[in-house]
Coordinates of C-alpha atoms in Angstrom, one line a residue:
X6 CA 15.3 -1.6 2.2
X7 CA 13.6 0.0 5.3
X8 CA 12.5 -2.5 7.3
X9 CA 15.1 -3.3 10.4
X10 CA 14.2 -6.5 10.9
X11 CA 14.8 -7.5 7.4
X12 CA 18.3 -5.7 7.3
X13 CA 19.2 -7.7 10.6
X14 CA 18.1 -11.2 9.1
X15 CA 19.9 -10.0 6.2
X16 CA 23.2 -9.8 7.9
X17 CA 22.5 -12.8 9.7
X18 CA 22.3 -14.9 6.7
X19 CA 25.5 -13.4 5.5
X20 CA 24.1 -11.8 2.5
X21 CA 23.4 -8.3 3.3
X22 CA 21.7 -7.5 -0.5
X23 CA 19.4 -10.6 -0.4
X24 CA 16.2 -8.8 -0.9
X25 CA 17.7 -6.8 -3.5
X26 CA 19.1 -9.8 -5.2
X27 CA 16.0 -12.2 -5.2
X28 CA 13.8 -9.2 -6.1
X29 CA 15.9 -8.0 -8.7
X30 CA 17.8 -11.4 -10.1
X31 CA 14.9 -14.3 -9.6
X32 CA 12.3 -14.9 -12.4
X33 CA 8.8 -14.4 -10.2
X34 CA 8.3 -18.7 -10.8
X35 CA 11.8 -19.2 -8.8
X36 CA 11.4 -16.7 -6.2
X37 CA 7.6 -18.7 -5.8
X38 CA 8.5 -21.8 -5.5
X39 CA 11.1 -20.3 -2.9
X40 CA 8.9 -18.9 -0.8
X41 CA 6.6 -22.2 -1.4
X42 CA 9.2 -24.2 0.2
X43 CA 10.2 -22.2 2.7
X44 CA 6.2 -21.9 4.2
X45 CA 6.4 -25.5 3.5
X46 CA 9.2 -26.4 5.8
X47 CA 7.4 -23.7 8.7
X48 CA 3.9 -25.7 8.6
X49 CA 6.0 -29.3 9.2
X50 CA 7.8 -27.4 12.5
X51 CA 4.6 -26.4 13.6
X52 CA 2.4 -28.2 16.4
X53 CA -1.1 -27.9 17.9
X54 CA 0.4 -25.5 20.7
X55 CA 2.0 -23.1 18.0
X56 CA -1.7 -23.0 16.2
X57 CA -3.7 -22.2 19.0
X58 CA -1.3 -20.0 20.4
X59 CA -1.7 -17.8 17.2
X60 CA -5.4 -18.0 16.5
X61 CA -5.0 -16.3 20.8
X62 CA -2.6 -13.6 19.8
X63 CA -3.6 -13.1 15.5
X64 CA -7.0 -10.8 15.1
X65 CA -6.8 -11.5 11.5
X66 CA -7.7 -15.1 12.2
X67 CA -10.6 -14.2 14.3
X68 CA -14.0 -14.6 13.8
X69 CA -15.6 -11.0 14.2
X70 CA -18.6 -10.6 17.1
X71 CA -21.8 -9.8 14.9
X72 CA -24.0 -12.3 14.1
X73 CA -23.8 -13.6 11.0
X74 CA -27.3 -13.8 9.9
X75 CA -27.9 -10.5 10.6
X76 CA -24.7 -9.5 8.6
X77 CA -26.1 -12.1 5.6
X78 CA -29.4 -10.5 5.4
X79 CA -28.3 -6.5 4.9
X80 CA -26.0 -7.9 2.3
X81 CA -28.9 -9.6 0.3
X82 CA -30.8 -6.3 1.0
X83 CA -27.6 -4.4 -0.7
X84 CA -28.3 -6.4 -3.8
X85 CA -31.4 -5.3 -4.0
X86 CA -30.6 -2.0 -3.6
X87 CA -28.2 -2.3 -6.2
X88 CA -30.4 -4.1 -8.6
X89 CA -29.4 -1.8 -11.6
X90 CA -25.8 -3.3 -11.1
X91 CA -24.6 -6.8 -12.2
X92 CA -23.8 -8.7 -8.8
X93 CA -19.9 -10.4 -8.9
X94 CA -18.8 -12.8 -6.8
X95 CA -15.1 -11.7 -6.5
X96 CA -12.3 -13.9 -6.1
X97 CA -10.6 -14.2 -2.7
X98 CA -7.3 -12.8 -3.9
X99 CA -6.2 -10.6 -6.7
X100 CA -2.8 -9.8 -8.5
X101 CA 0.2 -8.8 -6.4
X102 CA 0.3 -5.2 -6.4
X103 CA -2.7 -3.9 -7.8
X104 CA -3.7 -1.6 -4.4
X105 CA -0.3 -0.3 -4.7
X106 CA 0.2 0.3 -8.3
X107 CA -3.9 1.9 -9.0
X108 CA -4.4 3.5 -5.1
X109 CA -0.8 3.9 -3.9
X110 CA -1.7 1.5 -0.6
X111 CA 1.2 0.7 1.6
X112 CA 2.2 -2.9 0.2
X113 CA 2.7 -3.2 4.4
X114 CA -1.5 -2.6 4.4
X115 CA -2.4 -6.1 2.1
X116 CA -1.5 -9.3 3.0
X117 CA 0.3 -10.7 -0.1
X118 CA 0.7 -14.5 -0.8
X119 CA 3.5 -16.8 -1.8
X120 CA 2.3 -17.1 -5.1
X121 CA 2.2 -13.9 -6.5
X122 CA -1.3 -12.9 -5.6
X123 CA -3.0 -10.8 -2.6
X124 CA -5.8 -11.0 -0.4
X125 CA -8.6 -8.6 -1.6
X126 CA -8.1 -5.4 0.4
X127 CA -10.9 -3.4 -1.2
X128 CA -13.2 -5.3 -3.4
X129 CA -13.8 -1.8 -5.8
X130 CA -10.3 -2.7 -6.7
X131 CA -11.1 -5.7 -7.8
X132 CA -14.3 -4.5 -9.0
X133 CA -12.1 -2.1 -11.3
X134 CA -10.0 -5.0 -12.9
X135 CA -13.8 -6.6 -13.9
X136 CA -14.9 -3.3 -15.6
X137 CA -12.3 -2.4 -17.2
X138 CA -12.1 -6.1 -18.7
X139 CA -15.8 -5.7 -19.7
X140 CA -15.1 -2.3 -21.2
X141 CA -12.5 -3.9 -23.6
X142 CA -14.9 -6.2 -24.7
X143 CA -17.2 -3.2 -25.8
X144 CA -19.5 -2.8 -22.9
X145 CA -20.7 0.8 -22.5
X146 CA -21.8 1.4 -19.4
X147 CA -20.5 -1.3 -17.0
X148 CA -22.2 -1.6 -13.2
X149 CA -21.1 -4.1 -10.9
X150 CA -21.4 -4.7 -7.3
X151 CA -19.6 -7.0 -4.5
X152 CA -20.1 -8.1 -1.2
X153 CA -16.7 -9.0 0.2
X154 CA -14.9 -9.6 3.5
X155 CA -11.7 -7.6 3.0
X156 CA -8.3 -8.0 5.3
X157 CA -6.4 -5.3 6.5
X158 CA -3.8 -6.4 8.9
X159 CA -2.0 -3.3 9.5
X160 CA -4.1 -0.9 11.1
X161 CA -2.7 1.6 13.0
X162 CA -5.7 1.8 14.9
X163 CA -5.6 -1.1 17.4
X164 CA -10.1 -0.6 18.3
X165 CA -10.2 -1.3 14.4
X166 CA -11.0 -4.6 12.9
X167 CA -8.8 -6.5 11.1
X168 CA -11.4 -7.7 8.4
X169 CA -14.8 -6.9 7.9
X170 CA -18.1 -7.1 4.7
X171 CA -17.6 -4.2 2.4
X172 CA -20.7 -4.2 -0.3
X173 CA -19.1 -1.7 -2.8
X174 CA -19.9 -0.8 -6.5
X175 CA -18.6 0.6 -9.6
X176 CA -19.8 2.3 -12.8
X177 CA -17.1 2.1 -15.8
X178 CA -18.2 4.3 -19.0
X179 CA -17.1 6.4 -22.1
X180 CA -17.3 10.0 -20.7
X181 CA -19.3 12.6 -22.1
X182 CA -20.1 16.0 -22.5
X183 CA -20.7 17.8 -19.6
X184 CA -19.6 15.2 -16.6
X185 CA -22.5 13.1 -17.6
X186 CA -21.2 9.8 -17.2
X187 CA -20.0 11.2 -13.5
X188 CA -23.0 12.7 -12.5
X189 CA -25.1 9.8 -13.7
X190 CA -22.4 7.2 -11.9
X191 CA -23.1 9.4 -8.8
X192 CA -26.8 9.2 -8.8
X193 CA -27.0 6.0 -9.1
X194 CA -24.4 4.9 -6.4
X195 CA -26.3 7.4 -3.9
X196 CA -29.7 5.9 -4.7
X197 CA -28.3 2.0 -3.6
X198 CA -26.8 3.8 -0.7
X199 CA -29.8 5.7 1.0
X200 CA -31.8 2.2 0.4
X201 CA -29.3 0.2 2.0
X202 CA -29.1 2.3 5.0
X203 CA -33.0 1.9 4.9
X204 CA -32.5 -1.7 4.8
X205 CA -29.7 -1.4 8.1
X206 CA -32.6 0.3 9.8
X207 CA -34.8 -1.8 9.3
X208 CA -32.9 -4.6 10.7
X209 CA -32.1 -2.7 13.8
X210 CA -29.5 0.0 13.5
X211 CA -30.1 3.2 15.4
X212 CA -30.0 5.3 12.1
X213 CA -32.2 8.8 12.2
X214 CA -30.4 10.3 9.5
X215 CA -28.3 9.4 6.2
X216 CA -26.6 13.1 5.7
X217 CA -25.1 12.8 2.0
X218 CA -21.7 14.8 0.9
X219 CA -20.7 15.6 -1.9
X220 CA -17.6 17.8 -2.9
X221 CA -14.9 17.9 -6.1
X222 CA -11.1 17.6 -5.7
X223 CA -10.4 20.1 -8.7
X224 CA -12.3 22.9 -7.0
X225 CA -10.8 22.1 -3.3
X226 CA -7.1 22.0 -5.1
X227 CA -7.7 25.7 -6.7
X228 CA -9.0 26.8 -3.5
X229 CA -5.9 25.4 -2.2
X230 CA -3.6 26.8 -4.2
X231 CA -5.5 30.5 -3.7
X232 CA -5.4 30.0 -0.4
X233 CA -9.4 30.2 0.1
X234 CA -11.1 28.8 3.0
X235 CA -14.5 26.9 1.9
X236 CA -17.7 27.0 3.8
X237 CA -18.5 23.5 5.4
X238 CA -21.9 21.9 4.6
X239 CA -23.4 24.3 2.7
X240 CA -26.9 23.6 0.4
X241 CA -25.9 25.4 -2.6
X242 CA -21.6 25.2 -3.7
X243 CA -21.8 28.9 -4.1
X244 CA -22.2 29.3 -1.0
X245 CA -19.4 27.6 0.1
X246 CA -16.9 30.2 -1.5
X247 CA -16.9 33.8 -2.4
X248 CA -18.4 35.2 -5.3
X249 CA -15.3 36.4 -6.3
X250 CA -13.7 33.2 -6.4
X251 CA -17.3 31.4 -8.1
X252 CA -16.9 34.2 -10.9
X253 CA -13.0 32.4 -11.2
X254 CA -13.4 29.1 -11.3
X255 CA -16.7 29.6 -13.8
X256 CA -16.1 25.6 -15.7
X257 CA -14.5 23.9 -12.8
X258 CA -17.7 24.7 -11.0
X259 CA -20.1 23.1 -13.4
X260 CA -19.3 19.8 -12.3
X261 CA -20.3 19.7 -8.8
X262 CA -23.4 22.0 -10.1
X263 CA -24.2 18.9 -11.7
X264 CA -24.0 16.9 -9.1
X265 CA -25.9 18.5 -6.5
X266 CA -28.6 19.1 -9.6
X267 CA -29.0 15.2 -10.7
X268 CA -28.9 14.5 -6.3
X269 CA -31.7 17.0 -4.9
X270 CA -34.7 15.6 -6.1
X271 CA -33.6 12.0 -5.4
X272 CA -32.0 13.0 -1.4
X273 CA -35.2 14.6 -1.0
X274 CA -37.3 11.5 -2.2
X275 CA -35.7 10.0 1.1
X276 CA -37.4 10.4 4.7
X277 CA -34.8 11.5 7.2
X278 CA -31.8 12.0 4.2
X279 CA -30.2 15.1 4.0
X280 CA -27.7 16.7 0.7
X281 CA -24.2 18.5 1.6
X282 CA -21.8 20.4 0.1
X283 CA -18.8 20.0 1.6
X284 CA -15.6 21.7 0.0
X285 CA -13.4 21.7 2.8
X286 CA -12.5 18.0 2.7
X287 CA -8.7 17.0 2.9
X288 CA -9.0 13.4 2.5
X289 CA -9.1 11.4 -0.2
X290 CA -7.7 14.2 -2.8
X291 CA -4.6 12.4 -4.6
X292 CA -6.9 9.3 -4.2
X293 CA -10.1 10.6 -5.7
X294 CA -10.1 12.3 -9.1
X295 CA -13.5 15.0 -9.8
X296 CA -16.3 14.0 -7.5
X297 CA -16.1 12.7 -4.3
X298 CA -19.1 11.2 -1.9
X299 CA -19.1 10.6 1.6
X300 CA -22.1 9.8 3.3
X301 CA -22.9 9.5 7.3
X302 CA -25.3 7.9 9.4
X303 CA -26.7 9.5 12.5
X304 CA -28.3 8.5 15.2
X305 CA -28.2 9.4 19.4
X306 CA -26.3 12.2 18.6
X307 CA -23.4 10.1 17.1
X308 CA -22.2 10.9 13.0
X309 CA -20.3 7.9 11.9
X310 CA -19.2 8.1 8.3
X311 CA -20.7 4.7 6.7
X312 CA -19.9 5.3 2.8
X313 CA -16.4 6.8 0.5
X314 CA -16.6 6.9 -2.8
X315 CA -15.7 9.2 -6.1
X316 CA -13.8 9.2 -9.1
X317 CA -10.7 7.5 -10.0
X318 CA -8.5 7.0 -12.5
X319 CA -8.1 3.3 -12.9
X320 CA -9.6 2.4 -15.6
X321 CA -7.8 5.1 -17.9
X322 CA -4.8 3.8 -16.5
X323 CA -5.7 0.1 -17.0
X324 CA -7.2 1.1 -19.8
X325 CA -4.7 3.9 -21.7
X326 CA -7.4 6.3 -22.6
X327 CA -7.8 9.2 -20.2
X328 CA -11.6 9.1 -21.7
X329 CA -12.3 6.0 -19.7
X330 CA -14.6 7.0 -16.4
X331 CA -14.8 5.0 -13.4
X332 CA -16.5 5.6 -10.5
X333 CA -16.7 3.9 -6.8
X334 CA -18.2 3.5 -3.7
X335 CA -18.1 1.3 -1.1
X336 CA -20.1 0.9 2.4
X337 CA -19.0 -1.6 5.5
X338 CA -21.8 -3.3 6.6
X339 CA -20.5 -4.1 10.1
X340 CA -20.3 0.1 10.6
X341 CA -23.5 0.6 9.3
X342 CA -25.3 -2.0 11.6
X343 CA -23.5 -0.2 14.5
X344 CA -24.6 2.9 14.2

């Protein structure tokens, strides 16, 4: 138990181990209708002053600044984007735990509920637990996409918002031979990407250029572990490293090869979008397994980064069978309007 405040109502109760004895000793039903009764008994104190006071003070309760309509109409435009992918109207919470357990979020980052759910954090979470469902069932290859207004009350920036739309996708599939099912996974999210930031230019966002990145957490870690600095932003991935070192990691390299092979054409197909190697990239390795995609907009001289994705893990761990591929992205509509 870490948190201060929780040891210090602890003591004050008179029951120093109570977290560790309601965690540890209470079926989940009677710890919930604990925690039931206890935000029960808060909503009766409570008056009008004590709500508006915290709709003042609370960001989370907030209504963001963008105009809706504007907001409503690139995320109909992302559908059609992502036509090749069923569309899934997500549910507003998901089971307690799941960011922790399949990304390792801070518990502290998702606001939980008293009844052993969570408010969706990232929808390609929840987007995972739908796959993998579907790829029980026999459904070989699943694509499904989500527009969703996540919650993150934690922060630690205090500029960044508190909830916002993310339109994310995910393509669950058997793997084959030679990274296909990753490489085709990663074509296809790029080609919904590059049309949807067409889409937020067209509705007004100062967008000259979609720069797409692409990199692989394998090949960073041995570089890591050889203690081999990377090339930023190269064309070609063997320019990124020394020959020496291409010779070495022979396999290992095939997969980003791929990847870069099944994106040129379709980057190029794109007026003002431009393809990246980039193997120097520190984060999202432990979170991303294999390829990793990051893609920015530019525009007056300003790169924000508008879209994360690669390959996790998830649904061979929901799953059991490391055979199981799943790949995500995900894009906030908000930060691609602004840019």
């Amino acid at each position: 138990m870490d948190d201060p405040v929780v040891r210090r109502v602890c003591r004050q109760v008179g029951v120093p181990d109570l977290v560790e004895r309601l965690s540890g000793r209470v079926s989940a039903s009677d710890l919930q209708a604990i925690l039931l009764e206890l935000a029960r008994g808060r909503a009766r104190r409570r008056r009008p002053a004590d709500i508006v006071s915290q709709y003042q003070r609370d960001r989370t309760v907030q209504p963001e600044v963008e105009d809706a309509r504007v907001i409503g109409r690139l995320a109909e435009a992302a559908f059609d984007a992502a036509s090749a992918f069923a569309a899934v109207e997500l549910a507003p919470v998901e089971p307690l735990g799941v960011n922790a357990v399949l990304t390792h979020l801070d518990q502290h980052n998702v606001l939980a509920t008293a009844r052993g759910t969570e408010v969706v954090a990232d929808p390609t979470v929840a987007l995972a637990l739908h796959a993998a469902a579907r790829r029980r069932a026999g459904i070989d290859p699943v694509r499904a996409c989500a527009c969703h207004r996540v919650l993150r009350p934690q922060s630690s920036d205090p500029a960044a918002r508190r909830h916002f739309r993310l339109f994310a996708l995910v393509s669950a599939a058997r793997s084959q031979a030679d990274h296909l099912s990753q490489t085709i996974a990663l074509r296809e999210h790029v080609a919904a990407h590059l049309a949807i930031g067409e889409a937020a230019r067209a509705a007004g966002a100062g967008i000259e250029q979609m720069v797409v990145r692409v990199s692989d957490t394998d090949i960073h870690q041995a570089l890591a572990r050889d203690g081999v600095s990377a090339t930023p932003d190269v064309a070609d991935p063997h320019d990124a490293m020394p020959a020496t070192v291409v010779r070495r990691l022979g396999r290992k390299l095939r997969r980003l090869e791929a990847a870069v092979e099944a994106l040129a054409t379709l980057v190029g197909t794109h007026a003002g979008a431009r393809l990246l190697v980039d193997l120097t990239r520190t984060d999202g390795v432990g979170y991303y397994q294999g390829l990793q995609l990051r893609i920015d907009a530019i525009g007056g001289g300003v790169s924000r980064e508008v879209t994360d994705g690669g390959s996790v893990d998830w649904a061979a761990r929901l799953l059991s069978d490391q055979r199981e591929q799943l790949f995500t992205s995900g894009v906030g509509l908000e930060r691609l309007l602004s840019s």
